[in-house]
Short mmCIF file of C-alpha atoms in Angstrom, two decimals:
data_model
loop_
_atom_site.label_atom_id
_atom_site.label_comp_id
_atom_site.label_asym_id
_atom_site.label_seq_id
_atom_site.Cartn_x
_atom_site.Cartn_y
_atom_site.Cartn_z
CA UNK P 1 93.59 166.84 98.37
CA UNK P 2 92.79 170.06 96.52
CA UNK P 3 91.50 170.09 92.96
CA UNK P 4 94.37 169.81 90.49
CA UNK P 5 92.74 170.18 87.11
CA UNK P 6 91.36 166.71 86.33
CA UNK P 7 87.95 168.09 85.28
CA UNK P 8 88.86 171.61 84.26
CA UNK P 9 89.65 172.11 80.54
CA UNK P 10 88.13 175.60 80.56
CA UNK P 11 90.36 176.85 83.35
CA UNK P 12 93.49 174.83 82.73
CA UNK P 13 95.89 177.77 83.09
CA UNK P 14 96.03 178.36 86.85
CA UNK P 15 99.30 180.34 86.81
CA UNK P 16 98.89 183.49 88.86
CA UNK P 17 95.36 182.70 90.06
CA UNK P 18 95.76 179.72 92.39
CA UNK P 19 95.66 179.91 96.19
CA UNK P 20 99.43 180.38 96.41
CA UNK P 21 99.16 183.39 94.11
CA UNK P 22 96.40 184.92 96.24
CA UNK P 23 98.40 184.30 99.40
CA UNK P 24 101.51 185.85 97.84
CA UNK P 25 99.40 188.86 96.85
CA UNK P 26 98.06 189.28 100.38
CA UNK P 27 101.59 189.21 101.77
CA UNK P 28 102.67 191.69 99.10
CA UNK P 29 99.89 194.02 100.25
CA UNK P 30 101.10 193.81 103.85
CA UNK P 31 104.66 194.36 102.67
CA UNK P 32 103.71 197.44 100.66
CA UNK P 33 101.59 198.75 103.53
CA UNK P 34 104.59 198.58 105.86
CA UNK P 35 106.63 200.61 103.41
CA UNK P 36 103.78 203.09 102.97
CA UNK P 37 103.69 203.59 106.72
CA UNK P 38 107.43 204.01 106.70
CA UNK P 39 106.98 206.99 104.38
CA UNK P 40 104.13 208.41 106.46
CA UNK P 41 105.88 208.04 109.82
CA UNK P 42 109.42 208.74 108.57
CA UNK P 43 110.53 205.36 109.85
CA UNK P 44 112.55 202.66 108.14
CA UNK P 45 110.31 199.61 107.84
CA UNK P 46 112.09 197.99 104.91
CA UNK P 47 113.57 195.26 107.10
CA UNK P 48 110.10 194.29 108.32
CA UNK P 49 108.75 194.29 104.78
CA UNK P 50 111.62 192.15 103.53
CA UNK P 51 111.16 189.64 106.37
CA UNK P 52 107.62 188.68 105.34
CA UNK P 53 107.72 185.32 103.58
CA UNK P 54 104.60 183.89 101.95
CA UNK P 55 106.29 180.60 101.09
CA UNK P 56 107.06 179.86 104.74
CA UNK P 57 103.49 180.27 105.98
CA UNK P 58 101.56 177.29 107.32
CA UNK P 59 98.85 176.65 104.70
CA UNK P 60 96.91 174.27 106.93
CA UNK P 61 96.73 176.87 109.69
CA UNK P 62 95.43 179.45 107.23
CA UNK P 63 92.76 177.07 105.94
CA UNK P 64 91.72 176.36 109.53
CA UNK P 65 91.53 180.09 110.07
CA UNK P 66 89.14 180.49 107.14
CA UNK P 67 86.85 177.86 108.66
CA UNK P 68 87.02 179.63 112.01
CA UNK P 69 86.92 183.29 110.92
CA UNK P 70 85.36 183.15 107.41
CA UNK P 71 88.27 185.22 106.07
CA UNK P 72 91.95 184.28 105.59
CA UNK P 73 93.50 187.52 106.82
CA UNK P 74 92.58 187.02 110.48
CA UNK P 75 94.94 184.05 110.68
CA UNK P 76 97.45 185.56 108.27
CA UNK P 77 98.31 188.64 110.35
CA UNK P 78 99.49 186.80 113.52
CA UNK P 79 101.44 184.39 111.33
CA UNK P 80 103.26 187.33 109.74
CA UNK P 81 103.81 188.93 113.15
CA UNK P 82 105.42 185.68 114.27
CA UNK P 83 107.83 185.93 111.33
CA UNK P 84 108.80 189.44 112.41
CA UNK P 85 109.19 188.38 116.05
CA UNK P 86 111.40 185.47 114.99
CA UNK P 87 113.59 187.91 113.05
CA UNK P 88 113.88 190.20 116.07
CA UNK P 89 111.90 192.96 114.38
CA UNK P 90 109.13 195.12 115.77
CA UNK P 91 105.72 194.00 114.53
CA UNK P 92 103.51 196.84 115.77
CA UNK P 93 103.39 198.55 112.34
CA UNK P 94 102.16 195.44 110.53
CA UNK P 95 98.56 195.75 109.28
CA UNK P 96 98.42 199.23 110.82
CA UNK P 97 95.14 201.02 110.09
CA UNK P 98 93.95 198.17 107.88
CA UNK P 99 91.14 195.66 108.07
CA UNK P 100 90.83 192.20 106.57
CA UNK P 101 88.82 193.46 103.63
CA UNK P 102 91.50 196.00 102.74
CA UNK P 103 94.07 193.24 102.37
CA UNK P 104 91.92 190.67 100.59
CA UNK P 105 90.21 193.11 98.20
CA UNK P 106 93.57 194.58 97.22
CA UNK P 107 95.14 191.14 96.84
CA UNK P 108 92.35 189.95 94.54
CA UNK P 109 92.67 193.13 92.48
CA UNK P 110 96.40 192.42 92.13
CA UNK P 111 95.69 188.86 91.01
CA UNK P 112 93.07 190.10 88.54
CA UNK P 113 95.35 192.82 87.17
CA UNK P 114 98.20 190.42 86.48
CA UNK P 115 95.93 187.75 85.00
CA UNK P 116 94.19 190.23 82.72
CA UNK P 117 97.48 191.75 81.61
CA UNK P 118 98.54 188.27 80.51
CA UNK P 119 95.13 187.86 78.89
CA UNK P 120 95.59 191.10 76.99
CA UNK P 121 98.93 189.94 75.63
CA UNK P 122 97.33 186.73 74.37
CA UNK P 123 94.45 188.69 72.83
CA UNK P 124 96.92 190.84 70.92
CA UNK P 125 98.67 187.71 69.66
CA UNK P 126 95.36 186.18 68.57
CA UNK P 127 94.30 189.45 66.95
CA UNK P 128 97.46 189.70 64.90
CA UNK P 129 96.77 186.29 63.38
CA UNK P 130 93.12 187.15 62.76
CA UNK P 131 94.15 190.37 61.03
CA UNK P 132 96.37 188.34 58.70
CA UNK P 133 93.55 185.90 57.96
CA UNK P 134 91.00 188.65 57.35
CA UNK P 135 93.35 190.43 54.95
CA UNK P 136 94.24 187.26 53.06
CA UNK P 137 90.62 186.11 52.69
CA UNK P 138 88.91 189.43 51.98
CA UNK P 139 87.95 188.30 48.46
CA UNK P 140 87.16 184.66 49.30
CA UNK P 141 83.40 184.38 48.88
CA UNK P 142 81.24 182.18 51.11
CA UNK P 143 77.62 181.81 52.08
CA UNK P 144 76.73 183.65 55.28
CA UNK P 145 74.26 182.00 57.62
CA UNK P 146 71.36 183.63 59.45
CA UNK P 147 69.29 181.83 62.09
CA UNK P 148 71.02 178.55 61.14
CA UNK P 149 70.09 178.86 57.45
CA UNK P 150 71.90 180.00 54.30
CA UNK P 151 71.43 183.75 53.88
CA UNK P 152 73.44 185.97 51.50
CA UNK P 153 76.89 185.88 50.04
CA UNK P 154 79.67 187.26 52.21
CA UNK P 155 83.41 186.65 52.41
CA UNK P 156 85.69 184.70 54.67
CA UNK P 157 87.47 187.99 55.32
CA UNK P 158 84.28 189.50 56.76
CA UNK P 159 83.89 186.50 59.06
CA UNK P 160 87.47 186.86 60.33
CA UNK P 161 87.01 190.62 60.69
CA UNK P 162 83.99 190.00 62.92
CA UNK P 163 86.06 187.72 65.10
CA UNK P 164 88.77 190.37 65.19
CA UNK P 165 86.29 193.02 66.31
CA UNK P 166 85.41 190.83 69.29
CA UNK P 167 89.07 190.60 70.21
CA UNK P 168 89.44 194.39 69.91
CA UNK P 169 86.41 194.93 72.13
CA UNK P 170 87.88 192.54 74.71
CA UNK P 171 91.15 194.48 74.76
CA UNK P 172 89.21 197.71 75.23
CA UNK P 173 87.25 196.17 78.11
CA UNK P 174 90.51 195.35 79.89
CA UNK P 175 92.16 198.67 79.11
CA UNK P 176 89.47 200.79 80.80
CA UNK P 177 89.75 198.94 84.11
CA UNK P 178 91.18 200.97 86.97
CA UNK P 179 92.32 198.18 89.36
CA UNK P 180 91.87 200.22 92.56
CA UNK P 181 93.58 199.68 95.87
CA UNK P 182 91.44 199.20 98.98
CA UNK P 183 92.29 200.93 102.26
CA UNK P 184 89.75 202.30 104.70
CA UNK P 185 90.03 200.46 107.99
CA UNK P 186 87.25 198.84 109.97
CA UNK P 187 84.25 200.71 108.52
CA UNK P 188 85.86 202.73 105.75
CA UNK P 189 86.44 205.97 107.65
CA UNK P 190 90.20 205.57 107.92
CA UNK P 191 90.09 206.76 111.53
CA UNK P 192 92.56 204.12 112.74
CA UNK P 193 95.13 205.30 110.19
CA UNK P 194 94.57 208.93 111.12
CA UNK P 195 94.98 208.08 114.82
CA UNK P 196 98.14 206.06 114.19
CA UNK P 197 99.70 208.95 112.29
CA UNK P 198 98.42 211.63 114.62
CA UNK P 199 97.04 213.80 111.85
CA UNK P 200 93.69 214.03 110.07
CA UNK P 201 93.71 212.76 106.50
CA UNK P 202 96.72 210.48 106.95
CA UNK P 203 94.65 207.64 105.54
CA UNK P 204 94.62 209.41 102.16
CA UNK P 205 98.40 209.67 102.08
CA UNK P 206 98.89 206.04 103.12
CA UNK P 207 96.32 204.85 100.57
CA UNK P 208 98.03 206.82 97.79
CA UNK P 209 101.45 205.46 98.77
CA UNK P 210 100.10 201.92 99.00
CA UNK P 211 98.57 202.22 95.55
CA UNK P 212 101.78 203.57 94.07
CA UNK P 213 103.89 200.81 95.58
CA UNK P 214 101.56 198.11 94.25
CA UNK P 215 101.04 199.71 90.86
CA UNK P 216 97.29 200.05 91.45
CA UNK P 217 94.92 202.96 91.06
CA UNK P 218 94.10 205.28 93.95
CA UNK P 219 90.29 205.58 94.14
CA UNK P 220 90.51 208.31 96.82
CA UNK P 221 87.90 206.41 98.82
CA UNK P 222 87.06 203.14 100.47
CA UNK P 223 84.77 200.85 98.46
CA UNK P 224 84.09 198.15 101.05
CA UNK P 225 80.35 198.08 100.36
CA UNK P 226 80.39 199.75 96.94
CA UNK P 227 81.34 196.85 94.69
CA UNK P 228 81.34 198.35 91.20
CA UNK P 229 85.15 197.91 90.86
CA UNK P 230 84.76 194.16 91.35
CA UNK P 231 81.82 193.95 88.97
CA UNK P 232 83.82 195.86 86.34
CA UNK P 233 86.68 193.35 86.54
CA UNK P 234 84.27 190.43 86.44
CA UNK P 235 82.33 191.86 83.50
CA UNK P 236 85.50 192.53 81.50
CA UNK P 237 86.66 188.96 82.12
CA UNK P 238 83.29 187.57 81.03
CA UNK P 239 83.39 189.77 77.92
CA UNK P 240 86.74 188.30 76.95
CA UNK P 241 85.53 184.75 77.41
CA UNK P 242 82.31 185.43 75.51
CA UNK P 243 84.04 187.00 72.53
CA UNK P 244 86.46 184.10 72.30
CA UNK P 245 83.60 181.65 72.76
CA UNK P 246 81.98 183.00 69.62
CA UNK P 247 85.17 182.33 67.65
CA UNK P 248 85.44 178.83 69.08
CA UNK P 249 81.82 178.07 68.27
CA UNK P 250 82.08 179.28 64.68
CA UNK P 251 85.35 177.44 64.14
CA UNK P 252 83.94 174.20 65.55
CA UNK P 253 80.83 174.42 63.39
CA UNK P 254 82.65 175.30 60.18
CA UNK P 255 85.25 172.58 60.71
CA UNK P 256 82.64 169.80 60.66
CA UNK P 257 83.46 167.25 57.97
CA UNK P 258 80.22 167.97 56.12
CA UNK P 259 81.17 171.67 55.90
CA UNK P 260 84.96 171.85 55.94
CA UNK P 261 85.23 175.63 55.45
CA UNK P 262 87.70 175.68 58.34
CA UNK P 263 90.59 173.32 59.07
CA UNK P 264 91.91 173.06 62.61
CA UNK P 265 95.42 171.90 63.44
CA UNK P 266 96.16 169.17 65.96
CA UNK P 267 93.35 167.86 68.05
CA UNK P 268 92.73 165.57 70.96
CA UNK P 269 92.00 161.88 70.88
CA UNK P 270 88.92 159.80 71.61
CA UNK P 271 88.86 156.85 74.00
CA UNK P 272 86.44 154.94 71.76
CA UNK P 273 87.34 156.16 68.24
CA UNK P 274 91.09 156.23 67.53
CA UNK P 275 90.51 157.88 64.13
CA UNK P 276 88.79 160.90 65.65
CA UNK P 277 90.60 164.21 66.35
CA UNK P 278 88.62 166.50 68.60
CA UNK P 279 88.91 170.34 68.43
CA UNK P 280 90.31 170.56 71.95
CA UNK P 281 91.25 174.23 72.01
CA UNK P 282 87.81 175.22 70.76
CA UNK P 283 86.29 172.89 73.34
CA UNK P 284 88.29 174.52 76.15
CA UNK P 285 87.27 178.03 75.09
CA UNK P 286 83.63 177.00 74.72
CA UNK P 287 83.63 175.37 78.16
CA UNK P 288 84.90 178.62 79.67
CA UNK P 289 82.30 180.63 77.76
CA UNK P 290 79.47 178.44 79.01
CA UNK P 291 80.63 178.77 82.63
CA UNK P 292 81.39 182.50 82.74
CA UNK P 293 77.85 183.98 82.74
CA UNK P 294 76.86 182.09 85.89
CA UNK P 295 79.95 183.34 87.70
CA UNK P 296 79.22 186.90 86.60
CA UNK P 297 75.71 186.56 88.01
CA UNK P 298 77.12 185.71 91.44
CA UNK P 299 79.38 188.77 91.43
CA UNK P 300 76.51 190.99 90.27
CA UNK P 301 74.25 189.57 92.99
CA UNK P 302 76.86 190.44 95.62
CA UNK P 303 76.55 194.11 94.64
CA UNK P 304 73.75 194.49 97.21
CA UNK P 305 76.36 194.18 99.92
CA UNK P 306 74.66 196.24 102.65
CA UNK P 307 76.02 197.90 105.77
CA UNK P 308 79.57 199.23 105.86
CA UNK P 309 80.88 195.66 105.65
CA UNK P 310 78.90 192.89 104.01
CA UNK P 311 77.91 189.64 105.66
CA UNK P 312 78.28 186.74 103.26
CA UNK P 313 77.81 188.63 100.00
CA UNK P 314 81.40 189.88 99.92
CA UNK P 315 82.61 186.41 100.80
CA UNK P 316 80.64 184.95 97.89
CA UNK P 317 82.59 187.14 95.42
CA UNK P 318 86.00 185.65 95.99
CA UNK P 319 85.74 182.36 94.12
CA UNK P 320 83.73 183.58 91.08
CA UNK P 321 85.91 186.66 90.66
CA UNK P 322 89.10 184.63 90.80
CA UNK P 323 87.52 182.00 88.54
CA UNK P 324 86.47 184.58 85.93
CA UNK P 325 89.94 186.05 85.55
CA UNK P 326 91.34 182.50 85.38
CA UNK P 327 88.87 181.60 82.63
CA UNK P 328 89.77 184.75 80.71
CA UNK P 329 93.47 183.93 80.90
CA UNK P 330 92.96 180.25 80.05
CA UNK P 331 90.56 180.97 77.18
CA UNK P 332 92.90 183.53 75.66
CA UNK P 333 95.82 181.09 75.72
CA UNK P 334 93.69 178.35 74.13
CA UNK P 335 92.37 180.84 71.57
CA UNK P 336 95.91 181.68 70.47
CA UNK P 337 96.57 178.01 69.80
CA UNK P 338 93.22 177.65 68.05
CA UNK P 339 93.70 180.64 65.77
CA UNK P 340 97.35 179.89 65.01
CA UNK P 341 96.38 176.47 63.71
CA UNK P 342 93.24 177.60 61.88
CA UNK P 343 93.06 177.67 58.11
CA UNK P 344 90.19 178.56 55.80
CA UNK P 345 89.34 176.38 52.80
CA UNK P 346 88.22 178.89 50.20
CA UNK P 347 87.58 176.22 47.58
CA UNK P 348 85.24 174.34 49.88
CA UNK P 349 83.46 177.57 50.84
CA UNK P 350 83.05 178.36 47.15
CA UNK P 351 81.49 174.97 46.42
CA UNK P 352 79.00 175.37 49.27
CA UNK P 353 78.16 178.85 47.98
CA UNK P 354 77.60 177.53 44.46
CA UNK P 355 74.99 175.12 45.70
CA UNK P 356 73.32 177.45 48.16
CA UNK P 357 70.41 178.79 46.08
CA UNK P 358 69.30 180.82 43.07
CA UNK P 359 71.88 183.23 41.73
CA UNK P 360 69.30 186.01 41.70
CA UNK P 361 69.39 186.14 45.51
CA UNK P 362 73.06 187.00 45.56
CA UNK P 363 74.47 190.54 45.57
CA UNK P 364 76.73 191.86 42.83
CA UNK P 365 80.22 190.46 43.46
CA UNK P 366 81.87 193.82 42.80
CA UNK P 367 79.67 195.55 45.37
CA UNK P 368 80.29 192.79 47.89
CA UNK P 369 84.05 192.90 47.27
CA UNK P 370 84.08 196.63 48.03
CA UNK P 371 82.03 196.04 51.19
CA UNK P 372 84.40 193.30 52.28
CA UNK P 373 87.41 195.55 51.74
CA UNK P 374 85.83 198.28 53.85
CA UNK P 375 84.86 195.95 56.70
CA UNK P 376 88.24 194.23 56.81
CA UNK P 377 90.17 197.49 56.62
CA UNK P 378 88.19 199.01 59.47
CA UNK P 379 88.50 195.96 61.68
CA UNK P 380 92.25 195.74 61.13
CA UNK P 381 92.71 199.49 61.69
CA UNK P 382 90.67 199.36 64.88
CA UNK P 383 92.67 196.42 66.20
CA UNK P 384 95.95 198.14 65.38
CA UNK P 385 94.88 201.25 67.29
CA UNK P 386 93.52 199.35 70.28
CA UNK P 387 96.43 196.94 70.59
CA UNK P 388 99.00 199.74 70.51
CA UNK P 389 97.34 201.78 73.26
CA UNK P 390 98.65 201.53 76.80
CA UNK P 391 96.19 200.21 79.39
CA UNK P 392 95.37 202.32 82.44
CA UNK P 393 97.88 201.96 85.30
#
């Protein structure tokens, strides 16, 4: 039996990133490639494209193919050809000019694009709530902490503005991603596509059409062994998880009973202590944030791919890349719940501040209030600008 989430609070939201989603994306790539070739060859291949059915594929046969071939596409292509043959349709245009890496790279980019688009939407939702909190608490004074010790007076609004800046940076990290298509054939030269079309440079036209049909970027090249596009997606995902992990960590710390500057709604139960309500959304985000750096390291290590097609290093990317975009999506959903249910206790923060040390170490309240206004205003303005921009296609 496959894993079904029993031990996975950090990646609980598997929608759009599970094996079925990846398989559907691979079939969508083959479907779009057929239509791209239809444009190039002036043939009608819509019937073939429409006949491809991911849901009807034999999952066990594909898994066996991965064990045999170390890549799922080798078993996928004959299975799709069998669907076309059963429908009485010609199958010679299927997978034309492509190699396994073209299909799988493009499919994983599709999965990542859709997952990170959903992540972005959740980040905007979380940011809107943080902007409200920062504005409402801009004059609520609290003691700031430095290296785990009381430092100087700040405001709750400044704290929330800092969280908001992390959300804005995460949105920016997603928005600059290009999500490129992959199409270069066996060793990236595109010669099989050119030969199939009968004209030099046909690979460029098919790649552009494939990208347009999938809503991906056209990199005007093959990047089989040049893995910066994958690292960019992985790094953006890790940035999202890290920024949200900071919020979760602060919220967990400040919600401790002995502090109480933050109140968290809801909570999960304890098997041994029925009175105890655990900060489950913060826990889920923190779990994702702890896991993400190790996954990013694997993707970064695979950058030294070597040759025109990598042996083993490319294969090692698949799981951590998919896992990172899943963690980003899951953490953003949990962060929305966390921030929606979060409240600040200004009175409690004020009492902690009053007992935090000699008054002479504290800045003038009027100066601090002006600083807090400036910081909050800039964070909110930045978020408004970032959240309203359209991400790259």
